[in-house]
Short mmCIF file of C-alpha atoms in Angstrom, two decimals:
data_model
loop_
_atom_site.label_atom_id
_atom_site.label_comp_id
_atom_site.label_asym_id
_atom_site.label_seq_id
_atom_site.Cartn_x
_atom_site.Cartn_y
_atom_site.Cartn_z
CA MET A 1 0.00 0.00 0.00
CA LEU A 2 1.40 3.40 -1.02
CA ILE A 3 0.13 6.67 0.40
CA THR A 4 0.91 9.82 -1.61
CA CYS A 5 1.79 12.42 1.00
CA PRO A 6 0.96 15.88 -0.43
CA TYR A 7 4.34 17.10 0.84
CA CYS A 8 6.68 14.09 0.37
CA GLY A 9 5.10 12.22 -2.56
CA PRO A 10 4.29 8.49 -2.79
CA ARG A 11 5.69 6.57 0.20
CA ASP A 12 5.30 3.03 1.56
CA VAL A 13 2.61 2.54 4.19
CA ILE A 14 5.32 1.52 6.68
CA GLU A 15 6.25 5.24 7.03
CA PHE A 16 2.76 6.09 8.23
CA THR A 17 0.88 5.61 11.51
CA TYR A 18 -2.83 4.90 11.38
CA GLN A 19 -4.73 7.32 13.60
CA GLY A 20 -8.11 5.76 12.97
CA ASP A 21 -11.54 6.79 11.87
CA GLY A 22 -11.73 10.37 10.57
CA ASN A 23 -15.53 10.58 10.65
CA ARG A 24 -15.77 11.14 14.37
CA GLU A 25 -16.49 14.59 15.65
CA ARG A 26 -14.98 15.51 18.99
CA PRO A 27 -17.46 17.35 21.22
CA ASP A 28 -16.50 20.72 22.64
CA PRO A 29 -14.08 20.00 25.53
CA ALA A 30 -16.44 21.84 27.89
CA SER A 31 -19.41 19.77 26.78
CA GLN A 32 -21.16 17.70 29.45
CA ASN A 33 -23.23 15.82 26.90
CA PHE A 34 -22.14 12.31 27.94
CA GLU A 35 -24.01 10.65 25.08
CA ALA A 36 -22.01 12.71 22.58
CA TRP A 37 -18.72 11.86 24.33
CA ASN A 38 -19.60 8.15 24.48
CA ALA A 39 -20.49 8.18 20.79
CA TYR A 40 -17.22 9.96 19.96
CA VAL A 41 -15.10 7.47 21.91
CA TYR A 42 -16.86 4.19 21.13
CA ASP A 43 -19.13 4.28 18.07
CA ARG A 44 -17.85 3.69 14.55
CA LEU A 45 -19.40 3.74 11.07
CA ASN A 46 -16.96 1.00 9.95
CA PRO A 47 -18.05 1.11 6.28
CA ALA A 48 -17.30 -1.55 3.67
CA GLY A 49 -16.14 0.82 0.92
CA ASP A 50 -14.76 4.35 1.06
CA HIS A 51 -13.59 5.26 4.55
CA ASN A 52 -12.45 8.69 5.79
CA GLU A 53 -9.45 8.15 7.98
CA ILE A 54 -6.52 9.98 9.57
CA TRP A 55 -2.91 8.87 9.01
CA GLN A 56 0.24 10.55 10.26
CA HIS A 57 3.37 10.56 8.13
CA SER A 58 5.33 9.72 11.27
CA GLY A 59 8.37 8.42 9.36
CA GLY A 60 8.49 11.48 7.12
CA CYS A 61 7.22 15.06 7.36
CA ARG A 62 5.03 14.15 10.39
CA ALA A 63 1.99 15.85 8.86
CA HIS A 64 -1.45 14.52 9.77
CA LEU A 65 -3.32 13.47 6.66
CA ARG A 66 -6.95 13.02 5.82
CA VAL A 67 -7.13 9.92 3.59
CA VAL A 68 -10.08 8.37 1.76
CA ARG A 69 -9.34 4.65 1.35
CA ASN A 70 -11.55 1.81 0.19
CA THR A 71 -11.73 -0.87 2.89
CA LEU A 72 -12.66 -3.57 0.34
CA THR A 73 -9.78 -2.95 -2.09
CA HIS A 74 -7.30 -0.83 -0.04
CA GLU A 75 -7.36 1.68 -2.94
CA ILE A 76 -6.69 5.27 -1.90
CA SER A 77 -8.73 7.93 -3.69
CA SER A 78 -7.64 11.12 -1.92
CA VAL A 79 -5.02 12.43 0.50
CA ALA A 80 -5.02 15.93 1.99
CA PHE A 81 -3.53 17.72 4.98
CA VAL A 82 -5.78 17.66 8.03
CA ARG A 83 -4.45 21.16 8.74
CA GLY A 84 -6.66 23.45 6.76
CA ASP A 85 -9.82 22.31 8.42
CA HIS A 86 -9.25 21.29 12.07
CA ALA A 87 -5.99 23.06 12.96
CA SER A 88 -6.76 26.37 11.29
CA ALA A 89 -10.29 26.35 12.72
CA ALA A 90 -8.81 25.98 16.21
CA ARG A 91 -6.37 28.78 15.47
CA ARG A 92 -9.17 31.04 14.23
CA LYS A 93 -11.10 30.32 17.42
CA ALA A 94 -8.05 31.27 19.53
CA GLU A 95 -7.60 34.49 17.54
CA ASP A 96 -11.29 35.33 17.98
CA LYS A 97 -10.89 35.02 21.73
CA ALA A 98 -7.74 37.20 21.72
CA MET B 1 -28.91 -41.21 19.17
CA MET B 2 -26.50 -43.92 17.93
CA ALA B 3 -23.03 -42.77 17.02
CA GLU B 4 -22.91 -42.20 13.30
CA TYR B 5 -19.13 -42.45 13.18
CA SER B 6 -17.54 -45.38 15.04
CA ALA B 7 -15.03 -48.16 14.48
CA PHE B 8 -18.01 -50.40 13.65
CA SER B 9 -19.56 -48.02 11.09
CA LEU B 10 -16.14 -47.47 9.55
CA LEU B 11 -15.68 -51.21 9.10
CA ALA B 12 -19.25 -51.81 7.91
CA ASN B 13 -19.00 -49.03 5.34
CA ALA B 14 -15.56 -50.16 4.21
CA LEU B 15 -16.96 -53.65 3.52
CA LYS B 16 -19.75 -52.10 1.44
CA GLY B 17 -17.30 -50.02 -0.61
CA ASN B 18 -17.99 -46.76 1.27
CA LYS B 19 -21.07 -46.14 -0.89
CA ASP B 20 -23.59 -45.64 1.93
CA TRP B 21 -22.13 -42.68 3.85
CA LYS B 22 -24.67 -39.92 4.23
CA PRO B 23 -23.57 -36.31 3.57
CA ALA B 24 -22.71 -34.62 6.87
CA TRP B 25 -25.50 -32.11 6.29
CA ARG B 26 -28.44 -31.82 3.89
CA LYS B 27 -28.83 -29.03 1.32
CA PRO B 28 -32.41 -27.98 2.03
CA ASP B 29 -34.27 -25.14 0.33
CA PRO B 30 -35.31 -22.42 2.75
CA LYS B 31 -38.81 -22.70 4.22
CA ALA B 32 -41.09 -19.66 4.40
CA SER B 33 -40.63 -19.31 8.15
CA TYR B 34 -38.70 -20.61 11.15
CA ASP B 35 -38.69 -20.16 14.90
CA VAL B 36 -35.11 -18.91 14.77
CA ILE B 37 -32.89 -17.72 11.93
CA ILE B 38 -29.16 -17.55 12.53
CA ILE B 39 -27.29 -15.34 10.07
CA GLY B 40 -23.76 -16.66 9.56
CA GLY B 41 -22.73 -20.28 8.97
CA GLY B 42 -19.38 -20.05 10.70
CA GLY B 43 -18.27 -21.75 13.89
CA HIS B 44 -20.32 -19.57 16.20
CA GLY B 45 -23.52 -19.68 14.14
CA LEU B 46 -23.34 -23.46 13.74
CA ALA B 47 -22.53 -24.00 17.42
CA THR B 48 -25.49 -21.78 18.32
CA ALA B 49 -27.80 -23.87 16.13
CA TYR B 50 -26.45 -27.08 17.66
CA TYR B 51 -26.98 -25.96 21.28
CA LEU B 52 -30.41 -24.46 20.47
CA ALA B 53 -31.48 -27.89 19.25
CA LYS B 54 -29.68 -29.99 21.84
CA GLU B 55 -30.01 -27.93 25.05
CA HIS B 56 -33.25 -26.08 24.43
CA GLY B 57 -35.19 -28.35 22.06
CA ILE B 58 -35.58 -25.57 19.46
CA THR B 59 -35.12 -27.36 16.15
CA ASN B 60 -37.15 -25.26 13.71
CA VAL B 61 -34.00 -23.28 12.97
CA ALA B 62 -32.24 -22.09 9.81
CA VAL B 63 -28.58 -21.13 9.54
CA LEU B 64 -28.09 -18.78 6.57
CA GLU B 65 -24.61 -18.65 5.07
CA LYS B 66 -23.62 -16.23 2.28
CA GLY B 67 -20.86 -18.48 0.90
CA TRP B 68 -20.12 -22.09 1.74
CA LEU B 69 -20.18 -23.46 5.25
CA GLY B 70 -17.19 -22.46 7.33
CA SER B 71 -15.65 -20.27 4.62
CA GLY B 72 -14.89 -17.39 6.96
CA ASN B 73 -12.81 -17.11 10.09
CA VAL B 74 -13.51 -20.62 11.40
CA GLY B 75 -11.36 -21.89 8.55
CA ARG B 76 -8.80 -19.05 8.67
CA ASN B 77 -7.59 -18.93 12.28
CA THR B 78 -4.42 -20.39 13.79
CA THR B 79 -6.47 -22.91 15.86
CA ALA B 80 -5.19 -22.04 19.36
CA VAL B 81 -7.52 -22.74 22.30
CA ARG B 82 -6.75 -21.25 25.74
CA SER B 83 -8.41 -19.60 28.74
CA ASN B 84 -5.51 -17.57 30.19
CA TYR B 85 -7.24 -14.23 30.77
CA LEU B 86 -6.85 -11.70 33.56
CA LEU B 87 -10.34 -10.33 34.14
CA PRO B 88 -12.95 -12.56 35.83
CA ALA B 89 -15.64 -12.05 33.17
CA ASN B 90 -13.29 -13.27 30.44
CA THR B 91 -11.74 -16.04 32.54
CA ARG B 92 -15.12 -17.54 33.48
CA PHE B 93 -16.39 -17.40 29.91
CA TYR B 94 -13.30 -18.85 28.26
CA GLU B 95 -12.91 -21.51 30.96
CA HIS B 96 -16.47 -22.62 30.26
CA SER B 97 -15.40 -22.85 26.62
CA MET B 98 -12.33 -24.88 27.59
CA LYS B 99 -14.49 -27.37 29.49
CA LEU B 100 -16.74 -27.76 26.45
CA TRP B 101 -13.65 -28.26 24.26
CA GLU B 102 -12.45 -31.05 26.55
CA GLY B 103 -15.53 -33.12 25.77
CA LEU B 104 -16.26 -31.84 22.28
CA SER B 105 -15.14 -34.78 20.12
CA HIS B 106 -17.37 -37.14 22.16
CA GLU B 107 -20.20 -34.62 22.38
CA LEU B 108 -20.29 -34.22 18.59
CA ASN B 109 -19.17 -37.79 17.72
CA TYR B 110 -16.75 -35.98 15.42
CA ASN B 111 -13.00 -35.92 15.90
CA VAL B 112 -12.09 -32.24 16.27
CA MET B 113 -8.51 -33.28 17.10
CA PHE B 114 -8.46 -31.20 20.27
CA SER B 115 -4.91 -31.53 21.55
CA GLN B 116 -4.08 -30.10 24.99
CA ARG B 117 -0.46 -29.45 24.20
CA GLY B 118 -0.24 -26.32 26.35
CA CYS B 119 0.18 -22.65 25.58
CA LEU B 120 3.30 -20.85 26.79
CA ASN B 121 3.54 -17.03 26.97
CA LEU B 122 7.19 -15.97 27.01
CA ALA B 123 8.35 -13.14 29.29
CA HIS B 124 11.38 -11.08 28.26
CA THR B 125 11.69 -8.65 31.18
CA PRO B 126 11.37 -9.13 34.95
CA ALA B 127 8.41 -6.73 34.95
CA GLN B 128 6.65 -8.81 32.33
CA PHE B 129 7.34 -11.95 34.35
CA ASP B 130 5.75 -10.26 37.41
CA ASP B 131 2.76 -9.36 35.27
CA TYR B 132 2.43 -13.01 34.18
CA ALA B 133 2.61 -14.09 37.84
CA ARG B 134 -0.28 -11.75 38.54
CA ARG B 135 -2.31 -13.12 35.64
CA GLY B 136 -1.45 -16.70 36.60
CA ASN B 137 -2.65 -16.04 40.15
CA ALA B 138 -5.86 -14.46 38.85
CA MET B 139 -6.45 -17.57 36.74
CA ARG B 140 -5.77 -19.97 39.61
CA HIS B 141 -8.13 -17.98 41.81
CA LEU B 142 -10.92 -18.94 39.43
CA GLY B 143 -9.84 -22.57 39.20
CA VAL B 144 -7.96 -22.35 35.89
CA ASP B 145 -4.56 -24.05 35.65
CA ALA B 146 -1.50 -21.83 35.28
CA GLU B 147 2.15 -22.28 36.08
CA LEU B 148 5.28 -20.15 35.83
CA MET B 149 8.27 -21.65 34.05
CA THR B 150 11.98 -20.87 34.28
CA PRO B 151 14.18 -20.51 31.18
CA ALA B 152 15.76 -23.93 31.88
CA GLN B 153 12.32 -25.61 32.01
CA ILE B 154 11.33 -23.77 28.84
CA LYS B 155 14.48 -24.92 27.04
CA ARG B 156 13.66 -28.54 27.93
CA LEU B 157 10.12 -28.06 26.58
CA ILE B 158 11.16 -26.24 23.38
CA PRO B 159 14.76 -27.12 22.51
CA ALA B 160 14.73 -25.01 19.34
CA LEU B 161 13.98 -21.80 21.21
CA ASP B 162 16.86 -19.33 21.58
CA ILE B 163 17.06 -18.63 25.32
CA SER B 164 20.67 -17.42 25.31
CA SER B 165 21.48 -14.12 27.01
CA ASP B 166 22.54 -12.61 23.68
CA ALA B 167 19.21 -13.33 22.00
CA ARG B 168 17.57 -10.16 20.66
CA PHE B 169 15.07 -10.35 23.57
CA PRO B 170 16.38 -12.85 26.15
CA VAL B 171 13.76 -15.11 27.73
CA VAL B 172 13.43 -14.63 31.51
CA GLY B 173 10.52 -17.02 32.04
CA GLY B 174 7.02 -17.85 30.93
CA LEU B 175 3.42 -18.50 31.88
CA MET B 176 2.14 -21.92 30.88
CA GLN B 177 -1.44 -23.15 30.66
CA ARG B 178 -1.11 -26.92 30.20
CA ARG B 179 -4.77 -27.50 29.35
CA ALA B 180 -4.59 -25.07 26.43
CA GLY B 181 -3.85 -26.37 22.96
CA THR B 182 -5.08 -26.59 19.39
CA ALA B 183 -8.00 -28.11 17.50
CA ARG B 184 -8.72 -28.86 13.86
CA HIS B 185 -10.79 -25.82 12.89
CA ASP B 186 -12.66 -27.21 9.86
CA ALA B 187 -13.72 -30.26 11.86
CA VAL B 188 -15.28 -27.97 14.47
CA ALA B 189 -17.48 -26.35 11.82
CA TRP B 190 -18.37 -29.67 10.20
CA GLY B 191 -19.00 -31.42 13.52
CA TYR B 192 -21.39 -28.74 14.75
CA ALA B 193 -23.04 -28.60 11.31
CA ARG B 194 -23.73 -32.33 11.28
CA GLY B 195 -24.92 -32.31 14.89
CA ALA B 196 -27.35 -29.46 14.15
CA ASP B 197 -28.50 -30.96 10.85
CA ARG B 198 -29.29 -34.37 12.37
CA ARG B 199 -31.48 -32.61 14.97
CA GLY B 200 -33.50 -30.91 12.24
CA VAL B 201 -31.73 -27.58 11.70
CA ASP B 202 -31.69 -26.37 8.06
CA ILE B 203 -28.24 -25.21 7.00
CA ILE B 204 -28.71 -23.07 3.90
CA GLU B 205 -25.56 -22.18 2.01
CA ASN B 206 -25.17 -19.59 -0.76
CA CYS B 207 -27.96 -17.60 0.83
CA GLU B 208 -26.97 -13.97 1.38
CA VAL B 209 -29.05 -11.80 3.67
CA THR B 210 -29.88 -8.59 1.80
CA GLY B 211 -32.18 -6.90 4.31
CA PHE B 212 -34.44 -7.29 7.32
CA LEU B 213 -38.23 -7.62 7.39
CA ARG B 214 -39.67 -5.26 9.96
CA ASP B 215 -42.93 -4.75 11.75
CA GLY B 216 -42.35 -1.30 13.19
CA ASP B 217 -39.21 -1.65 15.29
CA ARG B 218 -39.47 -5.42 15.53
CA VAL B 219 -37.39 -7.66 13.27
CA ILE B 220 -39.66 -10.39 11.86
CA GLY B 221 -37.44 -11.98 9.25
CA VAL B 222 -34.91 -11.39 6.50
CA THR B 223 -34.81 -10.86 2.77
CA THR B 224 -32.21 -13.03 1.10
CA SER B 225 -30.80 -13.92 -2.29
CA ARG B 226 -33.09 -17.01 -2.05
CA GLY B 227 -36.28 -15.19 -1.08
CA ASP B 228 -37.90 -13.78 2.05
CA ILE B 229 -37.76 -15.86 5.23
CA ARG B 230 -39.72 -14.97 8.34
CA ALA B 231 -38.80 -15.88 11.89
CA ARG B 232 -39.84 -15.14 15.46
CA LYS B 233 -36.21 -14.53 16.36
CA VAL B 234 -33.31 -13.42 14.16
CA ALA B 235 -29.78 -13.96 15.47
CA VAL B 236 -26.70 -12.32 13.94
CA ALA B 237 -23.31 -14.09 14.20
CA VAL B 238 -21.31 -12.70 11.30
CA ALA B 239 -17.99 -11.64 12.91
CA GLY B 240 -16.11 -9.33 10.51
CA SER B 241 -19.29 -8.50 8.57
CA THR B 242 -21.16 -7.25 11.65
CA GLY B 243 -21.07 -3.62 10.53
CA ARG B 244 -22.47 -4.43 7.09
CA VAL B 245 -25.28 -6.65 8.36
CA MET B 246 -26.30 -4.28 11.17
CA ARG B 247 -26.45 -1.41 8.67
CA LEU B 248 -29.06 -3.45 6.74
CA ALA B 249 -31.11 -3.33 9.94
CA GLY B 250 -30.71 0.44 10.18
CA VAL B 251 -28.07 0.36 12.93
CA GLU B 252 -25.53 2.87 11.60
CA THR B 253 -22.78 2.72 14.22
CA MET B 254 -21.36 -0.10 16.34
CA PRO B 255 -18.51 -0.23 18.89
CA ILE B 256 -16.62 -2.29 16.32
CA GLU B 257 -14.05 -1.83 13.58
CA SER B 258 -13.28 -4.52 10.99
CA HIS B 259 -9.58 -5.25 10.60
CA VAL B 260 -7.61 -7.81 8.61
CA LEU B 261 -5.51 -10.45 10.40
CA GLN B 262 -3.02 -12.51 8.44
CA ALA B 263 -1.86 -16.05 9.17
CA PHE B 264 0.91 -18.20 7.75
CA VAL B 265 1.99 -21.80 7.36
CA THR B 266 5.39 -23.23 6.43
CA GLU B 267 6.29 -26.35 4.50
CA SER B 268 6.00 -29.55 6.57
CA LEU B 269 8.78 -30.27 9.03
CA LYS B 270 9.53 -33.19 11.31
CA PRO B 271 8.26 -32.71 14.89
CA PHE B 272 9.70 -29.35 15.92
CA ILE B 273 7.48 -27.91 18.64
CA ASP B 274 4.77 -29.71 20.62
CA THR B 275 3.17 -26.73 22.33
CA VAL B 276 1.76 -23.32 21.41
CA VAL B 277 4.30 -20.57 22.09
CA THR B 278 3.77 -16.80 22.12
CA PHE B 279 6.40 -14.04 21.96
CA GLY B 280 6.22 -11.41 24.70
CA MET B 281 8.14 -8.59 23.00
CA GLY B 282 5.84 -8.27 20.05
CA HIS B 283 2.85 -10.16 18.85
CA PHE B 284 3.68 -13.61 17.55
CA TYR B 285 2.32 -17.10 18.20
CA MET B 286 3.16 -20.45 16.67
CA SER B 287 2.24 -24.11 16.83
CA GLN B 288 2.86 -27.13 14.62
CA SER B 289 0.02 -28.85 12.82
CA ASP B 290 -0.30 -32.64 12.73
CA LYS B 291 0.69 -32.43 9.06
CA GLY B 292 3.98 -30.86 10.13
CA GLY B 293 3.57 -27.26 8.97
CA LEU B 294 4.33 -24.49 11.42
CA VAL B 295 1.15 -22.40 11.80
CA TYR B 296 1.80 -18.86 12.99
CA GLY B 297 0.67 -15.27 12.99
CA GLY B 298 1.04 -11.90 14.63
CA ASP B 299 -0.73 -8.56 14.80
CA ILE B 300 -3.58 -7.33 12.68
CA ASP B 301 -2.50 -5.03 9.85
CA GLY B 302 -3.83 -2.11 11.88
CA TYR B 303 -6.20 -0.24 9.56
CA ASN B 304 -9.88 -0.82 8.77
CA SER B 305 -10.27 -3.54 6.16
CA TYR B 306 -12.83 -5.99 4.80
CA ALA B 307 -10.41 -7.34 2.20
CA GLN B 308 -9.44 -10.81 3.60
CA ARG B 309 -5.88 -10.08 2.51
CA GLY B 310 -3.18 -7.97 4.11
CA ASN B 311 -0.01 -6.10 3.20
CA LEU B 312 3.70 -6.85 3.35
CA PRO B 313 4.80 -4.86 6.45
CA ILE B 314 3.04 -7.34 8.76
CA VAL B 315 4.47 -10.30 6.83
CA ASP B 316 7.93 -8.84 7.38
CA GLU B 317 7.27 -8.15 11.06
CA VAL B 318 5.88 -11.63 11.79
CA MET B 319 8.84 -13.31 10.08
CA SER B 320 11.37 -11.25 12.03
CA GLU B 321 9.62 -12.05 15.31
CA MET B 322 9.72 -15.73 14.42
CA LEU B 323 13.45 -15.54 13.75
CA ALA B 324 14.10 -13.64 16.98
CA LEU B 325 12.78 -16.70 18.84
CA PHE B 326 13.84 -19.47 16.45
CA PRO B 327 16.94 -18.46 14.46
CA GLY B 328 17.06 -22.04 13.17
CA LEU B 329 13.94 -21.49 11.06
CA ALA B 330 15.65 -18.90 8.81
CA ARG B 331 15.70 -21.16 5.75
CA VAL B 332 12.33 -22.81 6.18
CA ARG B 333 10.00 -21.81 3.36
CA MET B 334 6.63 -20.22 3.96
CA LEU B 335 3.99 -22.17 2.09
CA ARG B 336 0.88 -20.02 2.25
CA SER B 337 -0.48 -16.84 3.83
CA TRP B 338 -4.05 -15.63 4.02
CA GLY B 339 -6.22 -13.07 5.79
CA GLY B 340 -9.47 -12.99 7.73
CA VAL B 341 -11.64 -10.04 8.72
CA CYS B 342 -11.86 -9.57 12.49
CA ASP B 343 -14.59 -7.70 14.34
CA MET B 344 -12.39 -5.67 16.70
CA SER B 345 -14.40 -4.34 19.62
CA MET B 346 -13.57 -1.23 21.61
CA ASP B 347 -12.42 -3.13 24.72
CA GLY B 348 -11.16 -6.37 23.17
CA SER B 349 -14.07 -8.39 24.60
CA PRO B 350 -17.06 -9.85 22.77
CA ILE B 351 -20.73 -8.90 22.65
CA ILE B 352 -23.34 -11.66 23.17
CA THR B 353 -26.70 -10.12 23.86
CA THR B 354 -30.39 -9.69 23.10
CA GLY B 355 -31.21 -6.77 20.81
CA PRO B 356 -30.33 -4.13 19.88
CA LEU B 357 -33.72 -4.28 18.06
CA PRO B 358 -36.74 -6.23 19.29
CA GLY B 359 -36.69 -9.75 17.82
CA MET B 360 -32.94 -9.54 17.20
CA TYR B 361 -29.97 -11.18 18.96
CA LEU B 362 -26.36 -10.20 18.47
CA ASN B 363 -23.07 -12.11 18.73
CA CYS B 364 -19.93 -10.19 17.67
CA GLY B 365 -16.78 -8.35 18.75
CA TRP B 366 -14.51 -11.42 18.80
CA CYS B 367 -11.38 -9.52 17.83
CA TYR B 368 -8.98 -12.31 16.93
CA GLY B 369 -9.95 -14.66 19.73
CA GLY B 370 -13.12 -16.10 18.28
CA PHE B 371 -12.05 -19.65 17.52
CA LYS B 372 -11.33 -20.75 21.10
CA ALA B 373 -14.65 -19.23 22.13
CA THR B 374 -16.68 -21.23 19.59
CA PRO B 375 -18.30 -23.76 21.98
CA ALA B 376 -19.09 -21.24 24.77
CA SER B 377 -20.17 -18.61 22.28
CA GLY B 378 -22.71 -21.00 20.76
CA TRP B 379 -23.73 -22.33 24.17
CA THR B 380 -24.37 -18.90 25.73
CA PHE B 381 -25.88 -17.40 22.57
CA ALA B 382 -28.32 -20.32 22.31
CA TRP B 383 -29.26 -19.75 25.98
CA THR B 384 -29.77 -16.03 25.32
CA ILE B 385 -31.95 -16.68 22.25
CA ALA B 386 -34.00 -19.40 23.95
CA LYS B 387 -34.63 -17.58 27.23
CA ASP B 388 -34.52 -13.94 26.06
CA GLU B 389 -31.95 -13.17 28.72
CA PRO B 390 -28.22 -13.81 29.06
CA HIS B 391 -26.64 -16.65 31.03
CA ASP B 392 -24.30 -15.59 33.87
CA PHE B 393 -21.38 -16.43 31.59
CA ASN B 394 -22.30 -13.80 28.99
CA ALA B 395 -24.22 -11.29 31.12
CA PRO B 396 -21.22 -8.88 31.24
CA PHE B 397 -20.84 -8.94 27.42
CA THR B 398 -23.57 -6.43 26.64
CA LEU B 399 -23.66 -3.94 23.77
CA ASP B 400 -24.43 -0.95 26.01
CA ARG B 401 -21.48 -1.53 28.37
CA PHE B 402 -19.41 0.99 26.41
CA HIS B 403 -21.85 3.81 27.05
CA ARG B 404 -22.31 2.75 30.67
CA GLY B 405 -18.64 2.66 31.68
CA LEU B 406 -18.60 -1.14 32.14
CA VAL B 407 -15.92 -2.06 29.60
CA ILE B 408 -13.99 -5.34 29.97
CA ASP B 409 -10.54 -4.33 28.78
CA ASP B 410 -8.21 -7.27 29.46
CA LYS B 411 -5.18 -5.57 27.90
CA GLY B 412 -5.97 -2.07 29.21
CA GLN B 413 -5.61 -0.46 25.78
CA GLY B 414 -8.66 1.80 25.84
CA ALA B 415 -11.05 2.38 22.95
CA ASN B 416 -8.43 1.63 20.36
CA PRO B 417 -9.45 -1.48 18.45
CA ARG B 418 -6.21 -1.86 16.53
CA LEU B 419 -4.31 -2.38 19.82
CA HIS B 420 -6.47 -5.16 21.32
#
């Protein structure tokens, strides 16, 4: 399995660390909605087909990547930096507060 | 009932040219309705059907199998059977399974070749050895056999093992369960299938479930590639396909991820190892089949997969772990490798329960320990289906335990399925 890192190019899967399901949405850290926290921690879509997942290029540029991979064929259809949605949104929030 | 297979029947059939053997199970067409439908003709589904008929007298049962009987994980595992767990819920359940294994060949009148050759976990650090002592004590507390072994005792048991102090990970001791061992996995599926069939259960192969029939919330049957079949109770025992089948019932999320686990066998060797051995500094386990091949495996590949085949990094890792223990195997050729899809649960323990919908029963979350559980899984699932409540043995293995803070996490890895 090769993953094409947007920064480093195509690299063997051995350079990457699987960070799991990318569909889950983490509740606001201040949230006391236990059902939402339980769902975030324990419940998975686990699709047979295209799966949104997070990989880290831990043996390379260390970027976190948002990968769409087919769980039936292992074929990868898209790879993008996670930064750009999550990280920059958090930064914007911090700037708003400041 | 009279034993179908015996020395006498073997002789009688041999004298008649072996023309009168009956097939081990019929190939019936599905009826319009049953008392119970079991989805999944693997070890657990077939064992469930067998115990439903034998223990609870429920014989109007169909087992629906998408492919051929036993084509999934029951024929893909590395055949180890053990009950060396730490937590009481697991220990009690797997020990019940072990006791059923001990009488299984007689129970089924089918030789499942259960061989109690022992299972040895190797420790490579003093801390790990202490941890094994703790687990061994926990096992003995609940009446399960466990003993600690020194490197010298281990060397006598497994002469080929490298226990020298300059091994990559020197062996400092081990935890042995003598009653553990291996069984012939296909025979387990076939034995349960024949036992269920002879009691009236219909085993229907090449019959894929495509949806569920509903009356409001209640599940009242299934639609299949061979027509609609109604039932008072519908039980799901589909291991790696749990997510797909539950989605057909409108259950979108489960505390389960499907992962691929690879297994390997070498060319046949002369007797080399007469126990099951596991490596403590990685994830590796090995035994020798009666045919002579070394049967071994390691970790799951570590990413979601339904593919029944894995990738090379795990092959490489498993081989290097094997050579760290047994340098002498360096030139032995690997004969075959294959993959199976495991239903990895969020705490590493199974789910055997009523629900989650009315009229439905669920058996899943076996991670890669499903084979040794086969008898107890079927036994407790049959109880749960027949009585609409769990037996004490499976009462802790609920589906809602994750949301209620009652997880059973033997390895203490948290909600991280790829680490269990």
